[in-house]
XYZ file of N, CA and C in Angstrom:
513
model
N -32.065 52.793 7.575
C -31.520 51.468 7.593
C -30.055 51.527 7.127
N -29.201 50.868 7.907
C -27.778 50.862 7.598
C -27.452 49.624 6.755
N -27.018 49.833 5.539
C -26.767 48.739 4.599
C -25.327 48.229 4.679
N -24.467 48.966 5.324
C -23.064 48.591 5.396
C -22.841 47.209 6.040
N -23.444 46.867 7.185
C -23.233 45.534 7.767
C -23.721 44.414 6.842
N -24.833 44.634 6.158
C -25.331 43.611 5.238
C -24.377 43.418 4.062
N -23.837 44.508 3.563
C -22.886 44.431 2.461
C -21.611 43.697 2.892
N -21.160 43.943 4.101
C -19.970 43.267 4.626
C -20.196 41.763 4.714
N -21.323 41.355 5.250
C -21.649 39.927 5.354
C -21.725 39.304 3.959
N -22.357 39.990 3.026
C -22.473 39.487 1.662
C -21.093 39.308 1.022
N -20.198 40.271 1.214
C -18.854 40.187 0.644
C -18.055 39.035 1.256
N -18.200 38.823 2.558
C -17.484 37.727 3.218
C -17.971 36.381 2.685
N -19.276 36.219 2.564
C -19.832 34.964 2.043
C -19.406 34.757 0.593
N -19.421 35.811 -0.206
C -19.017 35.708 -1.611
C -17.544 35.328 -1.729
N -16.697 35.961 -0.925
C -15.263 35.657 -0.969
C -15.010 34.207 -0.565
N -15.715 33.730 0.447
C -15.574 32.332 0.867
C -16.011 31.367 -0.214
N -17.088 31.689 -0.893
C -17.577 30.825 -1.974
C -16.582 30.772 -3.125
N -16.054 31.912 -3.515
C -15.080 31.965 -4.608
C -13.808 31.208 -4.213
N -13.345 31.397 -2.984
C -12.138 30.696 -2.529
C -12.346 29.188 -2.544
N -13.503 28.722 -2.124
C -13.743 27.276 -2.093
C -13.801 26.685 -3.493
N -14.300 27.442 -4.458
C -14.358 26.951 -5.835
C -12.949 26.697 -6.367
N -11.990 27.544 -5.996
C -10.624 27.381 -6.474
C -9.783 26.485 -5.578
N -10.038 26.484 -4.287
C -9.206 25.752 -3.340
C -9.527 24.265 -3.309
N -10.782 23.862 -3.259
C -11.124 22.450 -3.114
C -10.652 21.594 -4.279
N -10.785 22.019 -5.529
C -10.227 21.180 -6.602
C -8.713 21.038 -6.500
N -8.040 22.063 -5.995
C -6.594 22.005 -5.846
C -6.197 20.989 -4.791
N -6.955 20.896 -3.704
C -6.626 19.984 -2.617
C -7.208 18.589 -2.806
N -8.097 18.397 -3.736
C -8.768 17.106 -3.866
C -7.806 15.979 -4.216
N -6.676 16.288 -4.851
C -5.723 15.239 -5.205
C -5.108 14.584 -3.983
N -5.166 15.259 -2.828
C -4.549 14.710 -1.630
C -5.254 13.453 -1.140
N -6.520 13.272 -1.442
C -7.230 12.084 -0.989
C -7.479 11.096 -2.119
N -7.148 11.473 -3.347
C -7.330 10.553 -4.464
C -6.319 9.416 -4.364
N -6.705 8.220 -4.766
C -5.744 7.118 -4.747
C -4.669 7.322 -5.810
N -3.448 6.865 -5.538
C -2.369 7.016 -6.515
C -2.495 5.997 -7.646
N -1.671 6.190 -8.656
C -1.633 5.261 -9.778
C -0.898 3.986 -9.373
N -1.269 2.890 -10.006
C -0.642 1.590 -9.763
C -0.135 1.054 -11.091
N 1.073 0.506 -11.068
C 1.682 -0.092 -12.244
C 2.001 -1.555 -11.935
N 1.731 -2.433 -12.877
C 2.079 -3.846 -12.731
C 3.288 -4.111 -13.623
N 4.308 -4.725 -13.041
C 5.545 -4.998 -13.760
C 5.961 -6.438 -13.472
N 7.014 -6.879 -14.139
C 7.546 -8.202 -13.821
C 8.954 -8.116 -13.249
N 9.435 -6.890 -13.014
C 10.780 -6.690 -12.492
C 10.752 -5.696 -11.334
N 11.321 -6.069 -10.181
C 11.388 -5.109 -9.071
C 12.295 -3.935 -9.430
N 11.963 -2.758 -8.924
C 12.812 -1.590 -9.154
C 13.764 -1.360 -7.994
N 13.540 -2.053 -6.891
C 14.434 -1.901 -5.748
C 14.896 -3.265 -5.273
N 16.087 -3.279 -4.734
C 16.620 -4.478 -4.113
C 16.673 -4.180 -2.621
N 15.886 -4.885 -1.817
C 15.865 -4.564 -0.390
C 17.264 -4.626 0.215
N 17.587 -3.625 1.032
C 18.905 -3.571 1.657
C 18.939 -4.338 2.971
N 17.816 -4.888 3.370
C 17.763 -5.721 4.571
C 17.296 -7.116 4.156
N 17.682 -8.143 4.916
C 17.283 -9.502 4.534
C 15.795 -9.741 4.749
N 15.284 -10.736 4.059
C 13.875 -11.111 4.222
C 13.648 -11.614 5.645
N 12.489 -11.309 6.219
C 12.212 -11.714 7.598
C 12.180 -13.231 7.810
N 11.664 -13.972 6.833
C 11.566 -15.425 6.971
C 12.681 -16.088 6.179
N 13.263 -17.125 6.753
C 14.292 -17.893 6.057
C 13.618 -18.911 5.147
N 14.232 -19.203 4.031
C 13.697 -20.204 3.121
C 14.000 -19.837 1.686
N 13.798 -20.781 0.806
C 14.035 -20.567 -0.619
C 12.892 -19.760 -1.205
N 13.239 -18.732 -1.961
C 12.222 -17.875 -2.584
C 12.611 -17.605 -4.027
N 11.633 -17.709 -4.897
C 11.849 -17.376 -6.304
C 11.751 -15.863 -6.477
N 12.301 -15.382 -7.579
C 12.126 -13.966 -7.913
C 10.639 -13.701 -8.137
N 10.170 -12.499 -7.830
C 8.743 -12.222 -8.007
C 8.306 -12.339 -9.465
N 7.137 -12.938 -9.660
C 6.570 -13.045 -11.002
C 5.764 -11.803 -11.349
N 5.279 -11.114 -10.321
C 4.516 -9.884 -10.503
C 5.020 -8.860 -9.497
N 5.207 -7.631 -9.957
C 5.597 -6.531 -9.075
C 4.540 -5.444 -9.213
N 3.908 -5.116 -8.096
C 2.863 -4.091 -8.061
C 3.490 -2.831 -7.483
N 3.571 -1.778 -8.291
C 4.225 -0.534 -7.879
C 3.168 0.545 -7.689
N 3.164 1.139 -6.485
C 2.191 2.173 -6.140
C 2.913 3.511 -6.097
N 2.431 4.478 -6.890
C 3.047 5.805 -6.935
C 2.875 6.530 -5.610
N 3.676 7.562 -5.436
C 3.603 8.399 -4.248
C 4.939 9.063 -4.037
N 5.021 9.881 -3.003
C 6.262 10.566 -2.670
C 7.008 9.738 -1.632
N 8.316 9.706 -1.729
C 9.099 9.021 -0.716
C 9.756 7.756 -1.233
N 10.484 7.117 -0.326
C 11.184 5.882 -0.649
C 10.196 4.738 -0.804
N 10.600 3.746 -1.560
C 9.732 2.578 -1.748
C 9.888 1.618 -0.574
N 8.781 1.083 -0.141
C 8.738 0.081 0.919
C 8.324 -1.239 0.273
N 9.230 -2.234 0.242
C 8.886 -3.496 -0.406
C 8.146 -4.442 0.544
N 7.089 -5.045 0.022
C 6.354 -6.091 0.734
C 6.302 -7.290 -0.207
N 6.764 -8.416 0.278
C 6.785 -9.621 -0.547
C 5.767 -10.627 -0.016
N 4.966 -11.173 -0.899
C 4.029 -12.239 -0.553
C 4.673 -13.537 -1.022
N 4.832 -14.493 -0.097
C 5.624 -15.691 -0.369
C 4.819 -16.956 -0.104
N 4.787 -17.852 -1.069
C 4.171 -19.165 -0.906
C 5.212 -20.112 -0.321
N 5.199 -20.263 0.993
C 6.122 -21.154 1.698
C 5.465 -22.532 1.802
N 5.231 -23.138 0.657
C 4.478 -24.386 0.589
C 5.046 -25.237 -0.542
N 4.972 -26.559 -0.422
C 5.476 -27.418 -1.496
C 4.516 -27.553 -2.684
N 3.348 -26.904 -2.610
C 2.366 -26.990 -3.698
C 1.975 -25.592 -4.165
N 1.371 -25.522 -5.340
C 0.851 -24.243 -5.837
C -0.213 -23.721 -4.883
N -0.264 -22.400 -4.736
C -1.294 -21.766 -3.922
C -1.850 -20.591 -4.704
N -3.171 -20.502 -4.738
C -3.825 -19.365 -5.370
C -4.198 -18.385 -4.270
N -3.728 -17.151 -4.424
C -3.978 -16.126 -3.406
C -4.629 -14.909 -4.052
N -5.536 -14.311 -3.303
C -6.145 -13.044 -3.717
C -5.401 -11.930 -2.996
N -4.990 -10.929 -3.739
C -4.260 -9.784 -3.194
C -5.131 -8.554 -3.382
N -5.368 -7.838 -2.282
C -6.144 -6.595 -2.359
C -5.394 -5.521 -1.585
N -5.196 -4.375 -2.216
C -4.561 -3.233 -1.568
C -5.583 -2.113 -1.501
N -5.916 -1.707 -0.273
C -6.955 -0.707 -0.045
C -6.304 0.612 0.351
N -6.693 1.685 -0.321
C -6.240 3.044 -0.020
C -7.123 3.578 1.105
N -6.522 3.863 2.265
C -7.306 4.226 3.449
C -8.136 5.496 3.275
N -7.575 6.544 2.660
C -8.300 7.819 2.561
C -9.520 7.731 1.664
N -9.390 7.051 0.542
C -10.517 6.986 -0.393
C -11.362 5.726 -0.197
N -10.867 4.802 0.628
C -11.545 3.523 0.876
C -11.743 2.726 -0.414
N -10.883 2.951 -1.384
C -11.016 2.232 -2.650
C -9.930 1.164 -2.753
N -10.238 0.111 -3.477
C -9.266 -0.953 -3.732
C -8.420 -0.553 -4.931
N -7.126 -0.354 -4.696
C -6.207 -0.019 -5.790
C -5.843 -1.264 -6.576
N -5.725 -2.368 -5.862
C -5.342 -3.626 -6.485
C -6.308 -4.697 -6.004
N -6.868 -5.426 -6.925
C -7.650 -6.625 -6.628
C -7.211 -7.640 -7.661
N -6.401 -8.572 -7.216
C -5.742 -9.452 -8.167
C -5.621 -10.852 -7.572
N -5.738 -11.858 -8.403
C -5.542 -13.240 -7.982
C -4.287 -13.768 -8.656
N -3.425 -14.375 -7.858
C -2.164 -14.920 -8.362
C -2.060 -16.383 -7.956
N -1.624 -17.232 -8.868
C -1.301 -18.614 -8.525
C 0.210 -18.689 -8.376
N 0.636 -18.924 -7.145
C 2.061 -18.950 -6.841
C 2.555 -20.392 -6.804
N 3.628 -20.690 -7.528
C 4.224 -22.021 -7.430
C 4.912 -22.166 -6.072
N 5.380 -23.360 -5.734
C 6.144 -23.491 -4.491
C 7.286 -22.477 -4.471
N 7.438 -21.775 -3.364
C 8.455 -20.734 -3.170
C 8.232 -19.510 -4.050
N 7.079 -19.403 -4.695
C 6.773 -18.268 -5.563
C 6.472 -17.014 -4.761
N 6.722 -15.866 -5.378
C 6.517 -14.587 -4.694
C 5.835 -13.569 -5.604
N 5.180 -12.634 -4.949
C 4.648 -11.418 -5.565
C 5.201 -10.279 -4.731
N 5.608 -9.183 -5.362
C 6.174 -8.061 -4.620
C 5.322 -6.829 -4.815
N 5.144 -6.068 -3.735
C 4.534 -4.743 -3.798
C 5.608 -3.734 -3.440
N 5.623 -2.608 -4.143
C 6.532 -1.504 -3.838
C 5.659 -0.280 -3.600
N 5.609 0.148 -2.348
C 4.697 1.213 -1.940
C 5.523 2.417 -1.505
N 5.119 3.620 -1.925
C 5.916 4.823 -1.672
C 5.375 5.735 -0.589
N 4.251 5.398 0.009
C 3.720 6.251 1.074
C 2.801 5.423 1.967
N 2.562 5.893 3.187
C 1.682 5.155 4.100
C 0.213 5.347 3.742
N -0.627 4.605 4.438
C -2.065 4.795 4.281
C -2.749 3.701 3.489
N -2.283 2.463 3.644
C -2.856 1.342 2.905
C -3.107 0.165 3.839
N -3.988 -0.713 3.401
C -4.197 -1.993 4.062
C -4.067 -3.072 2.994
N -3.121 -3.976 3.203
C -2.924 -5.103 2.297
C -3.676 -6.300 2.858
N -4.516 -6.896 2.023
C -5.243 -8.111 2.406
C -4.813 -9.235 1.473
N -4.402 -10.350 2.072
C -3.986 -11.523 1.309
C -4.867 -12.684 1.754
N -5.531 -13.329 0.798
C -6.431 -14.440 1.105
C -5.973 -15.689 0.369
N -5.810 -16.785 1.115
C -5.531 -18.081 0.515
C -6.855 -18.640 0.013
N -6.966 -18.840 -1.292
C -8.239 -19.266 -1.889
C -8.693 -20.635 -1.388
N -7.763 -21.556 -1.152
C -8.139 -22.920 -0.754
C -8.765 -22.965 0.635
N -8.218 -22.183 1.570
C -8.713 -22.228 2.954
C -9.582 -21.028 3.308
N -9.611 -20.023 2.435
C -10.322 -18.760 2.682
C -9.780 -18.031 3.916
N -8.530 -18.295 4.258
C -7.861 -17.588 5.345
C -7.364 -16.254 4.810
N -7.630 -15.180 5.562
C -7.188 -13.848 5.152
C -6.245 -13.278 6.198
N -5.141 -12.732 5.728
C -4.219 -12.002 6.582
C -4.183 -10.557 6.128
N -4.019 -9.638 7.080
C -3.952 -8.215 6.734
C -2.618 -7.642 7.185
N -2.157 -6.637 6.455
C -0.913 -5.956 6.771
C -1.116 -4.462 6.534
N -1.198 -3.662 7.616
C -1.355 -2.215 7.433
C -0.015 -1.559 7.092
N -0.035 -0.654 6.131
C 1.149 0.127 5.772
C 0.966 1.497 6.414
N 1.779 1.773 7.440
C 1.601 2.968 8.267
C 2.793 3.914 8.131
N 2.686 5.065 8.769
C 3.785 6.042 8.742
C 5.042 5.486 9.394
N 4.920 4.519 10.284
C 6.095 3.930 10.932
C 6.998 3.206 9.931
N 6.474 2.855 8.770
C 7.271 2.177 7.749
C 8.091 3.151 6.899
N 7.919 4.448 7.129
C 8.568 5.451 6.287
C 9.340 6.441 7.149
N 10.510 6.027 7.615
C 11.424 6.931 8.300
C 12.803 6.688 7.697
N 13.858 6.989 8.420
C 15.194 6.860 7.832
C 15.690 5.417 7.780
N 14.971 4.473 8.367
C 15.386 3.074 8.348
C 14.919 2.374 7.075
N 15.722 1.419 6.619
C 15.329 0.577 5.487
C 14.517 -0.587 6.026
N 13.512 -1.007 5.268
C 12.621 -2.076 5.717
C 12.326 -3.050 4.586
N 11.948 -4.243 5.010
C 11.476 -5.260 4.075
C 10.433 -6.082 4.816
N 9.244 -6.151 4.255
C 8.161 -6.909 4.889
C 7.858 -8.137 4.053
N 7.409 -9.169 4.748
C 7.059 -10.396 4.048
C 5.772 -10.959 4.636
N 4.864 -11.325 3.745
C 3.631 -12.008 4.117
C 3.814 -13.445 3.649
N 3.731 -14.379 4.593
C 4.005 -15.789 4.286
C 2.723 -16.610 4.344
N 2.525 -17.453 3.332
C 1.430 -18.419 3.330
C 2.082 -19.793 3.460
N 1.784 -20.500 4.559
C 2.425 -21.796 4.769
C 1.633 -22.924 4.108
N 2.110 -24.154 4.274
C 1.504 -25.319 3.644
C 0.078 -25.600 4.078
N -0.333 -25.079 5.241
C -1.706 -25.263 5.723
C -2.611 -24.094 5.359
N -2.072 -23.109 4.658
C -2.867 -21.938 4.290
C -2.877 -20.856 5.346
N -2.092 -21.032 6.413
C -1.991 -19.983 7.435
C -1.203 -18.811 6.870
N -1.594 -17.610 7.266
C -0.951 -16.400 6.750
C -0.424 -15.596 7.927
N 0.858 -15.256 7.866
C 1.427 -14.375 8.878
C 2.398 -13.421 8.197
N 2.878 -12.444 8.948
C 3.764 -11.439 8.352
C 4.792 -10.979 9.370
N 5.915 -10.529 8.848
C 6.982 -9.943 9.653
C 7.643 -8.838 8.843
N 8.262 -7.918 9.578
C 9.014 -6.835 8.951
C 10.390 -6.773 9.589
N 11.409 -6.614 8.770
C 12.773 -6.421 9.246
C 13.177 -5.012 8.850
N 13.889 -4.319 9.762
C 14.363 -2.974 9.424
C 15.744 -2.758 10.009
N 16.460 -1.804 9.423
C 17.708 -1.380 10.032
C 17.341 -0.602 11.283
N 18.280 -0.423 12.166
C 17.950 0.298 13.401
C 18.861 1.503 13.568
N 18.874 2.338 12.554
C 19.624 3.584 12.637
C 18.825 4.553 13.492
N 19.484 5.373 14.235
C 18.773 6.392 15.011
C 18.337 7.517 14.099
N 17.065 7.701 13.987
C 16.544 8.731 13.078
C 16.572 10.093 13.746
């Protein structure tokens, strides 16, 4: 009986097992959700104008999501003459976990800002009074050499829509 082929197979399986023990923990951070910080001051001033015209207050809450790359600002704006309570949820696509689940009462023209540093998220904004939900995906298209500013608007009827403005430099 020739034991050499069996020994070779055993060594290959052993080497693969040892490599996976060291490699998988090293790569696991790639799918983990990043850290989130809540602040009351934006760290960036958008270099492009807001997509919607109108009076807007400075953000009362700034949600900052860690990651590599430039920050992409998304502003949630109450374009209504009355207070609006909105639920904000930011979902990390890879881990399917909610990084942010927060309820904010926005005064007329009140804003909340998110500063996101990498793609792979879904922002859900729900007007509590009407239960209307709007979604805004944060994709790789938002992270190139162009500057961007996105705005999610809640109008007086509780309708939610969004727009993004960007520079148009040739990347």
